Amino acid sequence: MNIIFCTSPFQVLVAREVAKYTGEKFFGIYLKMSNDNRQKIYAEKMKEFCEDTLFIDNKEWVSELREKLANIKIDKFYLASLDNPVAHMIFNPNFMRLFTFDDGSTSIISPNMYTRYTDRVVGPEDITLENVINLSNGHYTIFDTNTVFPTEKLIKIPFDTKPDDFLKVTNGKTVKVFLGQALGNYVDEKDIKITEKLTRKALEEIGNTLYYAHPRVTVNVENAETIQSDKCFEEEIYDLLSNYENAEVYGFYSTSLLLVKDIPGVSVRCFRTFLTTNEVKILGEYGVESIDLPLSDTAVDIIMPVYNREKTVGNAIESVLNQTHKNFRLIIVDDGSRDGTEEVCRKYLNDERVIYHKVLHGGISRALNAGISLATAEYIARQDSDDEWMPWHLDFLLNELEQNDKLDIIGSKVDADRNKLQGGIKRNNFNNLSGEELWFKLAYKNMFNHSTVIYKKSAVEEAGGYDPECDGFEDWHLWARMVTKDNALVMNTLTAYYGLPEEDDKGMIFRSRLAKSRGLRLEDVLE
């Protein structure tokens, strides 16, 4: 006899396929993880492929399990939730062989909770997550690849949720469906509001949609018919296709999009938000098309001064055009470049949001002031021609600005190591810098990175703009005149790549730029 342990309706569907594939006998355990109706319903479904089952929803389960398994030898333990403490109370590596199976999006999207912090203890006798992964004798998967287990451990199994009595209609009707999902932390009040706002915007864009609410996510929507289904969508889709010839399925990054996309009559698309750029990129690799969904609709003008940067300016422009935020103009001010910079920039002028303005060479401050004079939006964002924004940059910072009308300027963090910027946005709610602390530190050190800054045009003009006599530390000089004790914020979240032109001179160029930003010569730093 084997034990198969589930904690979600989706896991039950995969467990059913595991039972079919192996042909072995199973004792099924379902651990209740929430209060939605599907928990009990799918626990009952385990009886269809298990000899006996146990539904864990109280503290009496230990004695119940002991009674049910009395005189029964357990050979294998099948687990999807690799770090579940209840599962590890039951699993005994000394007497049972471990096998694993898919736990939803963690199979294809990385980083995830099983690829991070693998040295953490997840069970008795200090067993770590890494130990669990290594103990698995094989991982049963419905996908072609896996983020957690090596290829040699993967056992590909079919995944079929079509009912035996399914009859597809041919009535020409189409239904639009949106799959609800939490974005960010589903218990954080700010993230709940973000999820609600983005969900409403998505539903408005789709129009005339059935909203399939996630059982653990409460979102108040008024522009769609809400469906509370007791089925996983992988099964629900066949009920829809019994009434509609075609189904257009939308969502953020639900695994269901992948699992229904090849069903005849079904098309799928996902929405790319500032919180889901990594997930959507991965879904794209599986053939799921995406639609950009900005959190903010605030207009912003982006000023990019450039001088002889033919090798890097293209990537800088691409990073702007790749933002999830869309309501912007990119004002490129060419400070009299003599290389191929102009030719590179002009390739992007077919996008009406891109403006190219060439001036006589006069230095970065004059170029910046020229850009400010061309700006018409309330907010101005700064971008350097050798740096690159991450797709979430504008949406993330504009959302913060919109929450605090006292702010005149906001910035974030950069890094010259691309590896630290992989895997989507990693918001850090600790060690943000603002108020008197920021105002005080700014007297001794430039606390803003120029390429991450967004400021109010009116505040910069009131401060007198950039001083051409201060090229090299023009930004720091402006902040010193502009920042007060309550109008500035530096977010401790990475949103930009700090580009260094020549690979062999990275260290020296970085020191040189850092020295200039502090009003020093490179020689002063090296002494």
Coordinates of C-alpha atoms in Angstrom, one line a residue:
M1 CA 0.0 0.0 0.0
N2 CA 1.1 3.5 -0.8
I3 CA 0.1 6.9 0.7
I4 CA -0.7 9.8 -1.6
F5 CA -0.9 13.2 0.2
C6 CA -2.9 16.1 -1.3
T7 CA -3.5 19.7 -0.1
S8 CA -5.4 21.2 -3.1
P9 CA -8.0 20.2 -5.7
F10 CA -5.4 20.5 -8.5
Q11 CA -3.2 18.0 -6.6
V12 CA -6.1 15.6 -6.5
L13 CA -6.4 15.7 -10.3
V14 CA -2.7 15.0 -10.7
A15 CA -2.8 12.3 -8.0
R16 CA -5.6 10.6 -10.0
E17 CA -3.3 10.5 -13.0
V18 CA -0.5 9.1 -10.9
A19 CA -2.8 6.3 -9.7
K20 CA -3.9 5.5 -13.2
Y21 CA -0.3 5.5 -14.5
T22 CA 1.2 3.3 -11.7
G23 CA -1.8 0.9 -11.3
E24 CA -0.9 0.6 -7.6
K25 CA -3.0 0.7 -4.5
F26 CA -3.2 4.0 -2.6
F27 CA -4.4 5.3 0.7
G28 CA -5.4 8.9 0.1
I29 CA -4.9 11.8 2.6
Y30 CA -6.3 15.2 2.0
L31 CA -5.2 18.1 4.3
K32 CA -7.8 20.9 4.4
M33 CA -6.0 24.2 3.7
S34 CA -8.9 26.6 3.5
N35 CA -12.7 26.9 4.0
D36 CA -13.9 26.8 0.4
N37 CA -16.4 24.1 -0.6
R38 CA -13.9 22.4 -3.1
Q39 CA -11.7 21.1 -0.2
K40 CA -14.3 18.6 0.9
I41 CA -15.5 17.9 -2.6
Y42 CA -12.0 17.0 -3.9
A43 CA -11.2 15.0 -0.8
E44 CA -14.2 12.9 -1.6
K45 CA -13.0 12.5 -5.2
M46 CA -9.9 10.7 -3.9
K47 CA -12.2 7.8 -3.0
E48 CA -12.5 7.2 -6.8
F49 CA -8.8 6.0 -7.0
C50 CA -7.9 5.2 -3.4
E51 CA -8.7 2.1 -1.3
D52 CA -9.5 4.4 1.6
T53 CA -9.0 8.0 2.5
L54 CA -8.6 10.5 5.4
F55 CA -9.8 14.1 5.4
I56 CA -7.7 16.1 7.9
D57 CA -9.7 19.0 9.2
N58 CA -9.3 18.6 13.0
K59 CA -6.8 17.6 15.7
E60 CA -8.1 14.0 15.9
W61 CA -6.5 13.0 12.6
V62 CA -3.5 11.2 14.2
S63 CA -5.6 8.6 16.0
E64 CA -7.8 8.2 12.9
L65 CA -4.8 7.6 10.7
R66 CA -3.3 5.1 13.1
E67 CA -6.6 3.2 13.2
K68 CA -7.0 3.2 9.4
L69 CA -3.5 2.0 8.8
A70 CA -3.3 -0.6 11.6
N71 CA -1.5 -3.7 10.3
I72 CA -0.9 -2.1 6.8
K73 CA 2.6 -1.8 5.5
I74 CA 3.3 1.4 3.7
D75 CA 5.9 1.1 0.9
K76 CA 5.8 4.5 -0.9
F77 CA 4.8 8.0 0.1
Y78 CA 3.6 10.4 -2.8
L79 CA 3.9 14.1 -2.0
A80 CA 3.3 17.3 -4.0
S81 CA 3.6 19.9 -1.2
L82 CA 7.3 19.3 -0.5
D83 CA 7.5 21.4 2.6
N84 CA 4.2 20.5 4.3
P85 CA 4.9 19.8 8.0
V86 CA 1.9 17.5 8.4
A87 CA 3.0 15.4 5.5
H88 CA 6.5 15.1 7.1
M89 CA 4.9 14.0 10.4
I90 CA 3.5 11.0 8.4
F91 CA 6.4 10.3 6.0
N92 CA 9.1 8.2 7.5
P93 CA 12.2 8.0 5.3
N94 CA 13.5 5.0 7.2
F95 CA 10.6 2.8 6.1
M96 CA 9.0 4.6 3.1
R97 CA 10.3 5.5 -0.4
L98 CA 9.4 9.0 -1.4
F99 CA 7.9 9.9 -4.8
T100 CA 6.7 13.4 -5.7
F101 CA 4.2 14.9 -8.1
D102 CA 3.3 18.4 -9.5
D103 CA 2.1 21.2 -7.2
G104 CA 0.8 23.6 -9.8
S105 CA 2.8 26.6 -11.0
T106 CA 5.9 25.7 -9.1
S107 CA 6.6 23.0 -11.7
I108 CA 7.2 25.6 -14.4
I109 CA 7.7 29.0 -12.8
S110 CA 11.0 29.8 -11.1
P111 CA 12.0 31.2 -8.7
N112 CA 9.4 29.6 -6.4
M113 CA 9.0 28.4 -2.8
Y114 CA 10.7 25.1 -3.7
T115 CA 13.7 26.7 -5.4
R116 CA 14.4 29.3 -2.7
Y117 CA 15.9 28.6 0.7
T118 CA 16.3 24.9 0.1
D119 CA 18.4 24.6 3.3
R120 CA 15.4 25.4 5.5
V121 CA 14.1 22.6 7.8
V122 CA 10.7 21.3 6.8
G123 CA 10.3 18.2 9.0
P124 CA 11.4 16.1 11.9
E125 CA 15.1 15.3 12.5
D126 CA 16.1 18.5 10.8
I127 CA 15.1 17.2 7.3
T128 CA 15.6 20.1 4.9
L129 CA 13.8 20.9 1.7
E130 CA 17.0 20.0 -0.2
N131 CA 16.9 16.6 1.5
V132 CA 13.3 16.0 0.4
I133 CA 14.1 16.9 -3.2
N134 CA 17.1 14.5 -3.1
L135 CA 15.1 11.7 -1.4
S136 CA 12.5 11.6 -4.2
N137 CA 12.9 8.5 -6.3
G138 CA 10.9 10.0 -9.1
H139 CA 8.8 13.1 -9.9
Y140 CA 5.5 12.5 -11.7
T141 CA 4.8 15.5 -13.9
I142 CA 2.2 16.6 -16.5
F143 CA 4.6 19.2 -17.9
D144 CA 7.6 18.8 -20.2
T145 CA 10.0 20.5 -17.9
N146 CA 10.4 21.1 -14.1
T147 CA 12.0 23.8 -12.1
V148 CA 12.7 21.7 -9.0
F149 CA 13.8 18.2 -10.1
P150 CA 16.5 17.2 -12.6
T151 CA 15.4 15.7 -15.9
E152 CA 16.5 12.2 -15.0
K153 CA 13.9 12.1 -12.1
L154 CA 11.0 13.2 -14.2
I155 CA 8.2 10.7 -15.1
K156 CA 5.9 12.2 -17.7
I157 CA 2.2 11.3 -17.2
P158 CA -0.9 12.2 -19.2
F159 CA -3.4 14.7 -17.9
D160 CA -7.0 14.2 -19.0
T161 CA -10.0 15.9 -17.4
K162 CA -12.5 15.4 -20.2
P163 CA -15.7 13.6 -19.0
D164 CA -16.5 10.3 -20.8
D165 CA -20.0 11.7 -21.7
F166 CA -18.7 15.1 -23.0
L167 CA -20.4 16.4 -26.1
K168 CA -19.0 19.6 -27.7
V169 CA -21.6 21.9 -29.2
T170 CA -21.3 23.6 -32.5
N171 CA -23.6 26.6 -32.0
G172 CA -21.2 29.4 -33.0
K173 CA -21.4 30.9 -29.5
T174 CA -18.3 32.3 -27.7
V175 CA -17.9 32.8 -23.9
K176 CA -15.2 35.0 -22.3
V177 CA -13.8 33.8 -19.0
F178 CA -11.4 35.4 -16.5
L179 CA -9.6 33.3 -13.9
G180 CA -9.3 35.2 -10.6
Q181 CA -5.9 35.0 -8.8
A182 CA -4.1 36.8 -6.0
L183 CA -1.2 39.0 -7.0
G184 CA 1.6 39.5 -4.5
N185 CA 0.8 38.6 -0.9
Y186 CA -2.9 37.6 -0.7
V187 CA -3.1 38.7 3.0
D188 CA -1.4 42.0 2.6
E189 CA -3.9 44.9 2.4
K190 CA -1.9 46.9 -0.2
D191 CA -1.6 43.8 -2.4
I192 CA -5.3 43.0 -2.1
K193 CA -6.1 46.5 -3.4
I194 CA -3.6 46.1 -6.2
T195 CA -5.1 42.7 -7.2
E196 CA -8.6 44.3 -7.1
K197 CA -7.6 47.3 -9.2
L198 CA -5.8 45.2 -11.8
T199 CA -8.6 42.6 -12.0
R200 CA -11.2 45.3 -12.6
K201 CA -9.1 46.8 -15.3
A202 CA -8.6 43.4 -17.0
L203 CA -12.3 42.7 -16.9
E204 CA -13.1 46.2 -18.3
E205 CA -10.7 45.6 -21.2
I206 CA -12.1 42.1 -22.0
G207 CA -15.8 43.1 -21.7
N208 CA -18.8 40.8 -21.1
T209 CA -16.9 38.3 -19.1
L210 CA -17.6 35.5 -16.7
Y211 CA -15.3 36.0 -13.6
Y212 CA -14.3 32.8 -12.0
A213 CA -13.4 33.8 -8.5
H214 CA -10.4 32.1 -6.8
P215 CA -11.7 30.4 -3.7
R216 CA -9.1 32.0 -1.4
V217 CA -9.1 35.5 -3.0
T218 CA -11.9 38.0 -2.3
V219 CA -12.1 40.6 -5.0
N220 CA -15.1 42.9 -5.4
V221 CA -15.9 43.2 -9.1
E222 CA -18.9 45.0 -10.6
N223 CA -18.2 44.8 -14.3
A224 CA -18.5 41.0 -14.7
E225 CA -20.7 38.1 -13.7
T226 CA -19.1 36.3 -10.8
I227 CA -19.1 32.5 -10.9
Q228 CA -18.4 30.5 -7.8
S229 CA -17.6 27.0 -9.1
D230 CA -17.1 23.9 -7.1
K231 CA -14.8 22.5 -9.8
C232 CA -11.2 23.1 -10.9
F233 CA -11.2 25.0 -14.1
E234 CA -9.5 22.1 -15.8
E235 CA -12.8 20.3 -15.4
E236 CA -15.1 23.3 -15.5
I237 CA -14.0 24.1 -19.1
Y238 CA -15.8 21.1 -20.4
D239 CA -19.1 22.3 -18.9
L240 CA -18.6 25.6 -20.7
L241 CA -17.8 23.8 -24.0
S242 CA -21.1 21.9 -23.6
N243 CA -22.9 25.2 -24.0
Y244 CA -20.5 27.4 -26.1
E245 CA -18.6 26.4 -29.2
N246 CA -15.6 28.6 -28.2
A247 CA -14.1 29.8 -25.0
E248 CA -11.7 32.7 -24.6
V249 CA -9.9 32.2 -21.3
Y250 CA -7.9 35.1 -19.7
G251 CA -6.0 35.3 -16.4
F252 CA -2.8 36.6 -14.9
Y253 CA -0.5 33.5 -14.7
S254 CA -2.8 30.6 -13.7
T255 CA -1.4 27.2 -14.6
S256 CA -4.9 26.5 -15.9
L257 CA -4.1 28.6 -19.0
L258 CA -1.5 26.1 -20.0
L259 CA -3.6 23.1 -19.2
V260 CA -6.6 24.1 -21.3
K261 CA -5.0 26.0 -24.2
D262 CA -4.8 22.9 -26.5
I263 CA -8.4 21.9 -26.0
P264 CA -10.3 22.4 -29.4
G265 CA -12.3 25.6 -29.2
V266 CA -10.3 27.2 -26.4
S267 CA -7.9 30.2 -26.7
V268 CA -6.0 31.6 -23.8
R269 CA -4.2 34.9 -23.1
C270 CA -2.6 36.3 -19.9
F271 CA -2.2 39.8 -18.6
R272 CA 1.3 41.1 -17.9
T273 CA 1.4 43.3 -14.8
F274 CA 4.3 44.9 -12.9
L275 CA 4.0 42.0 -10.5
T276 CA 3.9 39.2 -13.0
T277 CA 6.5 40.0 -15.7
N278 CA 8.6 36.9 -14.9
E279 CA 5.6 34.5 -14.8
V280 CA 4.2 35.9 -18.1
K281 CA 7.6 35.6 -19.8
I282 CA 7.6 31.9 -18.9
L283 CA 4.1 31.3 -20.0
G284 CA 5.1 33.0 -23.3
E285 CA 7.7 30.3 -23.8
Y286 CA 4.8 27.8 -23.6
G287 CA 2.9 29.6 -26.3
V288 CA 0.6 31.8 -24.2
E289 CA 0.2 35.3 -25.6
S290 CA 0.1 38.3 -23.2
I291 CA -1.6 41.7 -22.9
D292 CA 0.1 44.5 -21.0
L293 CA -2.0 45.7 -18.1
P294 CA -0.6 48.9 -16.4
L295 CA -1.5 49.5 -12.7
S296 CA -1.1 53.3 -13.2
D297 CA -2.6 55.5 -15.9
T298 CA -0.6 58.6 -14.8
A299 CA 1.1 60.4 -17.7
V300 CA 4.9 60.7 -17.5
D301 CA 7.5 62.2 -19.7
I302 CA 10.8 60.3 -19.8
I303 CA 14.0 62.3 -20.4
M304 CA 17.0 60.5 -21.8
P305 CA 20.1 62.6 -22.5
V306 CA 22.5 60.8 -24.8
Y307 CA 26.0 61.5 -26.1
N308 CA 28.0 59.0 -28.2
R309 CA 26.2 55.9 -26.9
E310 CA 25.5 54.0 -30.1
K311 CA 26.3 50.7 -28.4
T312 CA 23.9 51.1 -25.4
V313 CA 21.2 53.5 -26.3
G314 CA 19.1 50.9 -28.2
N315 CA 18.8 48.7 -25.1
A316 CA 18.0 51.7 -23.0
I317 CA 15.1 52.6 -25.3
E318 CA 13.9 49.0 -25.5
S319 CA 13.7 48.9 -21.8
V320 CA 11.4 51.9 -21.8
L321 CA 9.2 50.5 -24.5
N322 CA 9.0 47.2 -22.5
Q323 CA 7.4 48.8 -19.5
T324 CA 4.0 47.5 -18.2
H325 CA 3.1 51.2 -17.8
K326 CA 2.1 52.6 -21.2
N327 CA 1.1 56.3 -20.7
F328 CA 4.4 57.9 -21.4
R329 CA 6.5 59.9 -23.9
L330 CA 10.2 59.2 -24.3
I331 CA 12.1 62.4 -25.0
I332 CA 15.6 61.6 -26.3
V333 CA 17.9 64.6 -26.1
D334 CA 21.0 64.0 -28.2
D335 CA 23.8 66.2 -26.9
G336 CA 25.5 66.5 -30.3
S337 CA 26.6 62.9 -30.7
R338 CA 29.2 62.2 -33.4
D339 CA 28.9 58.4 -33.6
G340 CA 26.0 56.3 -34.8
T341 CA 23.7 57.3 -31.9
E342 CA 21.3 59.3 -34.0
E343 CA 20.9 56.5 -36.5
V344 CA 20.0 54.1 -33.6
C345 CA 17.5 56.5 -32.1
R346 CA 15.7 57.2 -35.3
K347 CA 14.8 53.6 -35.7
Y348 CA 12.3 54.0 -32.9
L349 CA 10.5 57.1 -34.2
N350 CA 7.8 55.0 -35.8
D351 CA 6.5 54.8 -32.2
E352 CA 4.6 58.0 -31.7
R353 CA 5.6 58.1 -28.0
V354 CA 9.3 58.5 -28.9
I355 CA 10.6 62.0 -29.6
Y356 CA 14.2 62.7 -30.8
H357 CA 15.6 66.1 -30.2
K358 CA 19.2 67.0 -31.2
V359 CA 21.1 70.0 -29.7
L360 CA 24.6 71.4 -30.0
H361 CA 27.0 69.7 -27.6
G362 CA 26.7 71.6 -24.3
G363 CA 26.9 69.0 -21.6
I364 CA 24.4 66.8 -19.7
S365 CA 22.8 69.6 -17.7
R366 CA 21.9 71.7 -20.7
A367 CA 20.6 68.5 -22.4
L368 CA 18.4 67.7 -19.4
N369 CA 17.1 71.2 -19.1
A370 CA 16.2 71.1 -22.8
G371 CA 14.3 67.9 -22.2
I372 CA 12.4 69.4 -19.2
S373 CA 11.4 72.3 -21.5
L374 CA 9.8 69.8 -23.9
A375 CA 8.0 67.9 -21.2
T376 CA 4.3 68.5 -20.7
A377 CA 3.3 65.8 -18.1
E378 CA 3.1 66.5 -14.4
Y379 CA 5.8 63.9 -13.8
I380 CA 9.2 63.4 -15.4
A381 CA 11.2 60.2 -15.2
R382 CA 15.0 60.1 -15.8
Q383 CA 16.7 57.4 -17.8
D384 CA 20.4 57.3 -18.8
S385 CA 21.4 56.0 -22.3
D386 CA 23.6 53.2 -20.9
D387 CA 21.2 51.9 -18.2
E388 CA 18.1 49.7 -18.6
W389 CA 14.8 49.7 -16.7
M390 CA 13.2 46.5 -15.6
P391 CA 9.6 46.2 -17.0
W392 CA 8.1 47.0 -13.6
H393 CA 10.0 50.2 -13.0
L394 CA 7.4 52.9 -13.9
D395 CA 4.3 51.1 -12.6
F396 CA 6.0 50.4 -9.2
L397 CA 7.2 53.9 -8.6
L398 CA 4.2 55.7 -10.0
N399 CA 1.9 53.7 -7.7
E400 CA 3.9 54.9 -4.7
L401 CA 3.7 58.5 -5.9
E402 CA 0.0 58.2 -6.3
Q403 CA -0.4 57.0 -2.7
N404 CA 1.4 60.1 -1.3
D405 CA 0.6 63.5 -2.8
K406 CA 3.4 65.1 -0.7
L407 CA 6.1 63.4 -2.7
D408 CA 8.0 65.6 -5.2
I409 CA 10.6 63.0 -6.0
I410 CA 11.0 59.2 -5.7
G411 CA 13.8 56.8 -6.6
S412 CA 14.7 53.1 -6.3
K413 CA 17.7 50.8 -6.4
V414 CA 20.0 49.7 -9.3
D415 CA 22.5 47.0 -9.7
A416 CA 25.3 46.2 -12.2
D417 CA 24.7 42.5 -11.8
R418 CA 22.0 41.3 -14.2
N419 CA 21.6 38.1 -12.2
K420 CA 20.1 40.0 -9.2
L421 CA 17.4 41.4 -11.5
Q422 CA 16.2 38.0 -12.8
G423 CA 12.9 36.4 -11.7
G424 CA 10.7 39.5 -11.6
I425 CA 10.2 42.2 -9.1
K426 CA 11.3 41.5 -5.5
R427 CA 9.7 44.2 -3.4
N428 CA 11.6 45.1 -0.2
N429 CA 9.4 46.8 2.3
F430 CA 12.3 47.4 4.7
N431 CA 14.9 50.1 4.8
N432 CA 13.1 52.5 2.4
L433 CA 14.7 56.0 2.9
S434 CA 12.6 59.1 3.5
G435 CA 11.9 62.0 5.8
E436 CA 14.6 63.7 7.8
E437 CA 16.9 60.7 7.5
L438 CA 17.1 61.0 3.7
W439 CA 17.3 64.8 3.9
F440 CA 20.3 64.5 6.4
K441 CA 22.2 61.8 4.4
L442 CA 21.8 63.7 1.2
A443 CA 24.1 66.3 2.6
Y444 CA 27.0 63.8 2.6
K445 CA 26.1 61.3 -0.1
N446 CA 24.0 61.1 -3.3
M447 CA 21.2 58.8 -2.2
F448 CA 19.4 58.8 -5.5
N449 CA 20.4 56.9 -8.7
H450 CA 19.7 59.2 -11.5
S451 CA 18.2 56.5 -13.8
T452 CA 15.5 55.5 -11.3
V453 CA 14.2 59.0 -10.4
I454 CA 10.7 60.3 -11.1
Y455 CA 10.0 63.9 -10.0
K456 CA 7.3 66.5 -10.4
K457 CA 8.2 69.0 -13.2
S458 CA 7.0 71.9 -11.1
A459 CA 9.3 71.0 -8.2
V460 CA 12.4 70.8 -10.5
E461 CA 11.5 74.1 -12.1
E462 CA 11.0 75.7 -8.7
A463 CA 14.5 74.5 -7.7
G464 CA 16.0 76.1 -10.8
G465 CA 16.6 73.0 -12.9
Y466 CA 20.0 71.5 -13.5
D467 CA 23.1 73.7 -13.1
P468 CA 25.4 73.5 -16.2
E469 CA 28.3 74.4 -13.9
C470 CA 27.8 71.1 -12.0
D471 CA 28.1 68.5 -14.8
G472 CA 29.3 65.3 -13.3
F473 CA 27.3 65.7 -10.1
E474 CA 24.4 67.7 -11.6
D475 CA 21.8 65.3 -10.1
W476 CA 23.1 65.5 -6.5
H477 CA 23.3 69.3 -6.8
L478 CA 19.7 69.4 -7.9
W479 CA 18.5 67.1 -5.1
A480 CA 20.3 69.3 -2.5
R481 CA 18.1 72.3 -3.7
M482 CA 15.0 70.3 -4.1
V483 CA 14.6 67.8 -1.3
T484 CA 12.9 68.7 2.0
K485 CA 12.2 66.7 5.1
D486 CA 8.9 65.3 3.7
N487 CA 8.9 65.4 -0.1
A488 CA 11.2 62.5 -1.1
L489 CA 11.5 58.7 -1.0
V490 CA 14.0 56.1 -2.0
M491 CA 12.5 52.6 -2.3
N492 CA 14.7 49.7 -1.4
T493 CA 13.7 47.7 -4.4
L494 CA 15.7 47.0 -7.5
T495 CA 14.1 48.4 -10.7
A496 CA 17.1 49.1 -13.0
Y497 CA 20.2 47.7 -14.5
Y498 CA 23.2 50.0 -14.1
G499 CA 25.0 49.6 -17.5
L500 CA 28.8 49.8 -17.8
P501 CA 29.9 50.2 -21.5
E502 CA 33.2 48.4 -21.8
E503 CA 33.4 44.9 -20.2
D504 CA 37.1 45.1 -19.4
D505 CA 36.8 48.4 -17.6
K506 CA 33.7 47.8 -15.5
G507 CA 35.4 48.4 -12.2
M508 CA 37.2 51.6 -13.2
I509 CA 34.2 53.1 -15.0
F510 CA 32.0 52.3 -12.0
R511 CA 34.4 54.0 -9.6
S512 CA 34.7 57.0 -12.0
R513 CA 30.9 57.5 -12.2
L514 CA 30.5 57.1 -8.5
A515 CA 33.2 59.6 -7.8
K516 CA 31.7 62.1 -10.2
S517 CA 28.2 61.7 -8.6
R518 CA 29.9 62.8 -5.3
G519 CA 31.7 65.7 -6.7
L520 CA 35.1 64.0 -6.7
R521 CA 37.8 63.2 -9.2
L522 CA 38.6 59.6 -9.9
E523 CA 42.2 60.3 -8.6
D524 CA 40.7 61.3 -5.3
V525 CA 39.0 57.9 -4.9
L526 CA 42.1 55.9 -6.0
E527 CA 44.5 57.7 -3.6

